[in-house]
XYZ file of C-alpha atoms in Angstrom:
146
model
C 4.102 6.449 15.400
C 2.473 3.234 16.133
C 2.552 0.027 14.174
C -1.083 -1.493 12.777
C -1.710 -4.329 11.411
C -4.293 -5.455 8.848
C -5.460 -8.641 7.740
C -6.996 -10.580 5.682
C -7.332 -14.325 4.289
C -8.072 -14.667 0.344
C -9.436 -17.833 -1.592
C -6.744 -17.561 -4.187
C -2.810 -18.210 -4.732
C -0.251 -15.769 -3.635
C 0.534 -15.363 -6.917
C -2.554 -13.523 -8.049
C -2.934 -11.734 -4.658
C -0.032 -9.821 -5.639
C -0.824 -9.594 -9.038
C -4.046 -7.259 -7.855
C -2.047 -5.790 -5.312
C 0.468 -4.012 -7.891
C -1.488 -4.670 -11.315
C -2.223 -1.131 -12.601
C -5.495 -1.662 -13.040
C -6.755 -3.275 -10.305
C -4.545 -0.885 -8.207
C -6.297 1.782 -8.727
C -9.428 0.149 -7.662
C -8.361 -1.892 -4.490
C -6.870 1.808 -3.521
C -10.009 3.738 -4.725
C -11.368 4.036 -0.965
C -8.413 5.924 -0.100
C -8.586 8.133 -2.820
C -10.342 8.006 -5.991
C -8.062 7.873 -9.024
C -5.131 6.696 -7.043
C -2.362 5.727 -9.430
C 1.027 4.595 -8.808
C 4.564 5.288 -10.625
C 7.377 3.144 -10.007
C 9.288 0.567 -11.804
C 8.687 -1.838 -9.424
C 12.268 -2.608 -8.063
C 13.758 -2.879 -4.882
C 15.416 0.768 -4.173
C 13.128 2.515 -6.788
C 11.229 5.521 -6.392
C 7.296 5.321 -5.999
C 4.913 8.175 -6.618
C 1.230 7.372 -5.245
C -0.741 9.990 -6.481
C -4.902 10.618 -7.277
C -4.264 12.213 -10.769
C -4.741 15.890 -8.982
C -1.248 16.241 -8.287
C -1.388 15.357 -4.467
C -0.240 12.406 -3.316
C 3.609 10.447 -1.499
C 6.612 10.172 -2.234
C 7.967 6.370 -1.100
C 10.784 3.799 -2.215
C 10.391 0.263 -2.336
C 12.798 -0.831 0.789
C 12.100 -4.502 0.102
C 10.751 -6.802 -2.540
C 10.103 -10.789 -2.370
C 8.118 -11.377 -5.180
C 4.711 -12.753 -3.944
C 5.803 -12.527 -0.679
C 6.704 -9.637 0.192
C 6.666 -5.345 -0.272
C 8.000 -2.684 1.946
C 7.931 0.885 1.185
C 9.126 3.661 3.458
C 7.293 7.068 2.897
C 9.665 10.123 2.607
C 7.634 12.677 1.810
C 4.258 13.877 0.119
C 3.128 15.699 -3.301
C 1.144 18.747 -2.822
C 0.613 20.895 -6.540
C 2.889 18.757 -8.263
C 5.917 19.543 -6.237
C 7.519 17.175 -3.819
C 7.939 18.006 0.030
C 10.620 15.635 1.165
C 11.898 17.962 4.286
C 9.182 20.004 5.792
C 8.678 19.730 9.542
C 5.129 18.295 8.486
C 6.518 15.689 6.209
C 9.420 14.786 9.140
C 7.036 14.040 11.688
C 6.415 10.866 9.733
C 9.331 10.321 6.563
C 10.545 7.086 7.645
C 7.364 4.889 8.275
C 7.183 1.910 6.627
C 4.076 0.230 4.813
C 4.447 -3.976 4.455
C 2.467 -6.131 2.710
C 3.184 -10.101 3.587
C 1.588 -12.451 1.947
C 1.420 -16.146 3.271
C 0.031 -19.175 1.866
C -2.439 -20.884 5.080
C -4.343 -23.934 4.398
C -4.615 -23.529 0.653
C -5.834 -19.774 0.844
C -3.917 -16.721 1.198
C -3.100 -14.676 4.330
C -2.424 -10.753 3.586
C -1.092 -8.939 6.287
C -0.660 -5.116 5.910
C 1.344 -3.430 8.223
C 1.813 0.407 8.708
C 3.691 2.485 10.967
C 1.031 5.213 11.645
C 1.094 8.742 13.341
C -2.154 9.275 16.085
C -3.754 11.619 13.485
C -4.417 9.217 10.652
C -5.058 5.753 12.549
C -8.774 6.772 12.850
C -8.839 7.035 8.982
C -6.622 4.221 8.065
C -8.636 1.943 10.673
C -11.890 2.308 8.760
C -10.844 2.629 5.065
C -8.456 -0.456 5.364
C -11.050 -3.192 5.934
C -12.933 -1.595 2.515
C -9.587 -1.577 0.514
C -9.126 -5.222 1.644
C -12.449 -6.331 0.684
C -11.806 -4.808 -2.686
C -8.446 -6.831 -3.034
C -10.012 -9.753 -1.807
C -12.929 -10.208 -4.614
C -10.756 -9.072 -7.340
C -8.418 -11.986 -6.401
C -10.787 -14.385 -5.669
C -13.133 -13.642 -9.355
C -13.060 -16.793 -11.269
């Protein structure tokens, strides 16, 4: 897996950068171009479980490895949802369980810098590479609206 970066610089405070980053409505529409419907489960706290999923029961299986509020969010994937039923040890699922997703967010100059970092495998970069930029041009005018 290789690490990529994303980035991105905001006209708004940290603050409500991450507030549209995990607000469960504007989640699901900053994370539409990956999938529409995507939803999330969690509670939120370091060590919990999260469940992305697109309301068809697909989706991953992650835990939140890290949490800095408005700073900071790590999850490492572990495994995927495929009918409903979690795959945490297929040889499909451990050619990737492990790889990390980061979101940093910095305050520069007044404005705020999102970085996204993701440890990807060769077959999704092409994907990830082009849907990325849309995804943080959604997050970008939902924080910056008013």
């Amino acid at each position: 897996m290789e690490k990529t970066t994303f980035k991105t610089t905001i006209n708004a405070p940290r603050e409500k950068v991450w507030d549209v980053l995990w607000g469960e409505t504007s989640y699901q529409q900053w994370t539409a171009p990956f999938a529409e419907g995507s939803q999330v489960d969690t509670n939120w706290e370091k060590g919990s479980k999260v469940i992305f999923h697109d309301g068809s029961n697909r989706g991953m299986v992650a835990r939140i490895a890290d949490k800095v509020p408005n700073e900071f969010m790590s999850f490492q994937h572990l495994g995927e949802i495929d009918n409903g039923v979690e795959d945490l040890t297929s040889d499909k699922v451990k050619a990737w369980a492990g790889a990390y997703e980061n979101y940093t967010l910095t305050n520069v100059n007044g404005k705020t810098e999102l970085l996204v970092e993701m440890d990807l495998a060769d077959d999704f970069k092409d994907y990830f590479t082009k849907t990325w930029p849309v995804a943080l041009d959604k997050v970008k005018e939902l924080a910056e609206q008013q």
